[in-house]
CSV table of C-alpha atoms in Angstrom, one decimal:
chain,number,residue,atom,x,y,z
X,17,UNK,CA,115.0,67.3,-14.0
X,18,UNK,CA,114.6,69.4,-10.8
X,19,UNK,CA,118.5,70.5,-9.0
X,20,UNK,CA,119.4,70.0,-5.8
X,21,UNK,CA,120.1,73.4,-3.9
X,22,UNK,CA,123.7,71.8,-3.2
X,23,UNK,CA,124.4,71.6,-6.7
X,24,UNK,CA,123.0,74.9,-7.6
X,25,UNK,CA,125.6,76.1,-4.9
X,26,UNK,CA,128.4,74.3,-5.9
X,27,UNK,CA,128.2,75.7,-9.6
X,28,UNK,CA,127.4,79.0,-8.4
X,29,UNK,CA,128.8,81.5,-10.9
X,30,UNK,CA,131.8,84.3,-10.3
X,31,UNK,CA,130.1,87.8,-10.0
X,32,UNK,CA,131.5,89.9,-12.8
X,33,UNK,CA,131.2,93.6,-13.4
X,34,UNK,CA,131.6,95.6,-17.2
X,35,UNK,CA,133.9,98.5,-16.6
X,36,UNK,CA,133.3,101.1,-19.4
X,37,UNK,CA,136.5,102.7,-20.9
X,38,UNK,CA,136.9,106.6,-22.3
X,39,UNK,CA,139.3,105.0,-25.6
X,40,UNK,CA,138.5,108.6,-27.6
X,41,UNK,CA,137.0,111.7,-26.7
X,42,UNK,CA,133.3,111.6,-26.5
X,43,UNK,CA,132.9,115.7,-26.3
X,44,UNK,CA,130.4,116.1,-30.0
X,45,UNK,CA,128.9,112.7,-29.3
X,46,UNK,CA,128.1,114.0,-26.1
X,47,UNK,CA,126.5,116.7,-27.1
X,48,UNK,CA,124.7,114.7,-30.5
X,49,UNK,CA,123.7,112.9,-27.9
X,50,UNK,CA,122.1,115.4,-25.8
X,51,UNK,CA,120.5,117.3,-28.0
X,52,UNK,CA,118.9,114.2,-29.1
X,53,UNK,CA,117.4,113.1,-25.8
X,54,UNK,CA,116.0,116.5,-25.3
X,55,UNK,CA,114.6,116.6,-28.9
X,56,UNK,CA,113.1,113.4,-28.2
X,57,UNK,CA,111.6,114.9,-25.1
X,58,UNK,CA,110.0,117.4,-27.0
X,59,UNK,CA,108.4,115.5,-29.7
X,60,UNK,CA,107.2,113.3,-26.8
X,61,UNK,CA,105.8,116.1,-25.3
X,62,UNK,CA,104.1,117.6,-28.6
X,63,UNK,CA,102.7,114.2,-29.5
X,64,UNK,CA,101.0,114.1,-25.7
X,65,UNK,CA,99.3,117.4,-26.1
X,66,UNK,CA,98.3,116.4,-29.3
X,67,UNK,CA,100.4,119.0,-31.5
X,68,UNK,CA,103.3,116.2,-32.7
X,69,UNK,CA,102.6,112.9,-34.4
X,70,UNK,CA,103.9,109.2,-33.6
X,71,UNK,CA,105.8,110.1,-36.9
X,72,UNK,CA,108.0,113.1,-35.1
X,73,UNK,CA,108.7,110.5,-32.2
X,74,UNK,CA,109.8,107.3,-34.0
X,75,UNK,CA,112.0,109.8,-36.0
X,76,UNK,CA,113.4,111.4,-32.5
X,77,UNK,CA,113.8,108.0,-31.6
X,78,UNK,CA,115.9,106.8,-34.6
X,79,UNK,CA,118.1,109.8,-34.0
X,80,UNK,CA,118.8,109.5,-30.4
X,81,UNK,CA,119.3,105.8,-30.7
X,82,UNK,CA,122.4,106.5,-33.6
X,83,UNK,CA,123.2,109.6,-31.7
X,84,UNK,CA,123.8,106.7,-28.4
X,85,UNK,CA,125.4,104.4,-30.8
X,86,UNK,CA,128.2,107.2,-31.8
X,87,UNK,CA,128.5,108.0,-28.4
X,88,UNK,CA,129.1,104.7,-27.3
X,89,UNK,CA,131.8,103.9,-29.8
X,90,UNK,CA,133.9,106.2,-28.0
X,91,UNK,CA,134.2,103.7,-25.1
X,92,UNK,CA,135.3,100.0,-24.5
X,93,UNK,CA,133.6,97.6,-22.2
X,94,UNK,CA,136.0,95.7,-20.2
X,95,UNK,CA,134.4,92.6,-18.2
X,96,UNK,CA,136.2,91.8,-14.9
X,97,UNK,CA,135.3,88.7,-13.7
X,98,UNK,CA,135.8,88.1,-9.3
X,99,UNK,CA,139.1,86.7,-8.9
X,100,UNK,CA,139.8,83.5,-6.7
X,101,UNK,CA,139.7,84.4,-3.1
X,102,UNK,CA,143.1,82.9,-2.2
X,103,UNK,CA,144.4,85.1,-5.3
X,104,UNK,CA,143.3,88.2,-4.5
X,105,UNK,CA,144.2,88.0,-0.7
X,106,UNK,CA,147.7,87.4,-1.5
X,107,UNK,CA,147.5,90.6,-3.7
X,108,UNK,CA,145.8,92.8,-1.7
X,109,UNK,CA,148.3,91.2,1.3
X,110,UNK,CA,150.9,92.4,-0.8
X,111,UNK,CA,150.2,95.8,-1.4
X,112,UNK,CA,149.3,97.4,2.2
X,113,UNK,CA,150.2,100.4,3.4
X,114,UNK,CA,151.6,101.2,7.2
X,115,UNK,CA,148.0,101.4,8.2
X,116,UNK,CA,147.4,98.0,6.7
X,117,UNK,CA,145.0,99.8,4.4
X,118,UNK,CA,144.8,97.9,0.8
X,119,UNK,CA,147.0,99.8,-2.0
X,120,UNK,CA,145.8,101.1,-5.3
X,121,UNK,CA,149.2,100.3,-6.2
X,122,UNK,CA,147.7,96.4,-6.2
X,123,UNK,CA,145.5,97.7,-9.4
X,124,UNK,CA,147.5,96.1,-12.2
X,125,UNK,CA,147.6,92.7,-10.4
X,126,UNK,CA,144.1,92.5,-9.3
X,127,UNK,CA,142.8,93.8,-13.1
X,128,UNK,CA,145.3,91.2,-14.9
X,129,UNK,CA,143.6,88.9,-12.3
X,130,UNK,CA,140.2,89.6,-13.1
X,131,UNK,CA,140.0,90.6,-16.8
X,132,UNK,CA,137.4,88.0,-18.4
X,133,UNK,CA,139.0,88.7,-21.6
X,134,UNK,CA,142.8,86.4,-22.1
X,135,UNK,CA,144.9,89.3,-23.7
X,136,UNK,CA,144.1,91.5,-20.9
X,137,UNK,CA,145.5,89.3,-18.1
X,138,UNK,CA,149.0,90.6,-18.0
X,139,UNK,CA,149.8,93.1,-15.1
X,140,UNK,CA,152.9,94.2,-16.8
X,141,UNK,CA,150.6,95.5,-19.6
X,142,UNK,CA,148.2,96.7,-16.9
X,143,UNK,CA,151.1,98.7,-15.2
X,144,UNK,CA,151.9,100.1,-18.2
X,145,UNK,CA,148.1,101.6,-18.6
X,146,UNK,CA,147.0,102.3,-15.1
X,147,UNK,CA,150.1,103.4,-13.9
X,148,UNK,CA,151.0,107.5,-13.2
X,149,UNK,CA,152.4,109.7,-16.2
X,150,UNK,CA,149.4,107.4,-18.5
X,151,UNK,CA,146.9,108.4,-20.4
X,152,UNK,CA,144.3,107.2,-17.3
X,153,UNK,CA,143.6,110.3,-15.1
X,154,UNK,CA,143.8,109.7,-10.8
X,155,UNK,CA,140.1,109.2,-11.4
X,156,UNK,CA,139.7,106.7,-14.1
X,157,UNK,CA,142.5,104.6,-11.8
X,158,UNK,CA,140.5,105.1,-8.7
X,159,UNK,CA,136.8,104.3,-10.3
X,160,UNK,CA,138.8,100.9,-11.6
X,161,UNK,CA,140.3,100.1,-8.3
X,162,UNK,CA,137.2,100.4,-6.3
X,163,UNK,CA,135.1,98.3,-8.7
X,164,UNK,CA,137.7,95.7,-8.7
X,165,UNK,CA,137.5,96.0,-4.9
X,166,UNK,CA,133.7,95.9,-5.4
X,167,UNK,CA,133.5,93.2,-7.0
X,168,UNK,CA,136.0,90.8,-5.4
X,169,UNK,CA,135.5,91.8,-1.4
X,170,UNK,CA,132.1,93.1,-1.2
X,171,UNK,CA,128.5,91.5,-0.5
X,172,UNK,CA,127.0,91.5,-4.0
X,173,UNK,CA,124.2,94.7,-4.6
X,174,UNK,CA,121.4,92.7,-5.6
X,175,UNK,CA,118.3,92.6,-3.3
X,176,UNK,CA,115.6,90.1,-4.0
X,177,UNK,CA,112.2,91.7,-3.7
X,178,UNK,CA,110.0,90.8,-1.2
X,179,UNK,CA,106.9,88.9,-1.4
C-alpha cells in the first residue's frame, strides 16, 4: 500500500534529542576508558605491520568495549521530545528578558515540557535540579537550555545527500 505524501505529512513525527547526564563521577572510567582506546590503537597498529595478531585486537576490543560500558554507566540518557509549538511560545513568552531575549530561567518549564519520559514532566521537580545552588554546574544548565532551544525552535540538522 503506497502513502500519500499528505499523509506522510500529517503523521510526521516530533524531532527528539537524548540529552546525556553526569549522575556520578566518570574520572577512572575515563581514564579505563582511555587507556583502552589507545591500547586498542596499538594492537591495531602491531597487527597492520604484521607484529600483533587478530587475537591481541579482539582482546583490545573486548576491553575497550567494557571499559565504554563502565564509562557509560556513569551517565543517564534523558530523551526530550519537541514540545507543541503553542506550548513552548507561551513559555519562552513568559520568560524574556528587557531585550526580549528568551530566559534560561524558562529551563524547568520547557524540560518538564519536553521530557519523553512521564516522571520527568514536572517543572517543580525540574526547578529543584536545574536551578542555582544544585548539583548542575552553569554549564550543564546552559548545554540543557540550548538543546531544548535546539530542538524546539531550530531547522532540524539533517541534510539529505545529494544525488
Amino acid at each position: 500500500m503506497t502513502v500519500s505524501l499528505k499523509e506522510r505529512l500529517a503523521a510526521k513525527a516530533r524531532r527528539t534529542v537524548t540529552v546525556p547526564v553526569q549522575v556520578s563521577d566518570p574520572g577512572p572510567a575515563r581514564a579505563a576508558y582511555e587507556k583502552a582506546e589507545k591500547d586498542l590503537l596499538f594492537a591495531e597498529l602491531a597487527k597492520s605491520g604484521q607484529k600483533g595478531t587478530a587475537k591481541q585486537v579482539a582482546t583490545a576490543k573486548r576491553t575497550r568495549d567494557a571499559a565504554s560500558a563502565e564509562l557509560r554507566d556513569h551517565f543517564a540518557e534523558v530523551e526530550f521530545a519537541a514540545g507543541d509549538p503553542a506550548d513552548v511560545e507561551r513559555i519562552l513568552a513568559a520568560h524574556t528578558d528587557d531585550e526580549g531575549e528568551w530566559s534560561i530561567d524558562a529551563l524547568p518549564e520547557l524540560a518538564a515540557l519536553c521530557a519523553t519520559d512521564p516522571e520527568l514532566q514536572d517543572a517543580p521537580w525540574w526547578s529543584d535540579q536545574v536551578g542555582p545552588g544544585t548539583t548542575w554546574s552553569l554549564g550543564e544548565r546552559q548545554d540543557l537550555w540550548i538543546r531544548l532551544l535546539n530542538l524546539n525552535t531550530n531547522l532540524p540538522p539533517e541534510q539529505l545527500p545529494k544525488d
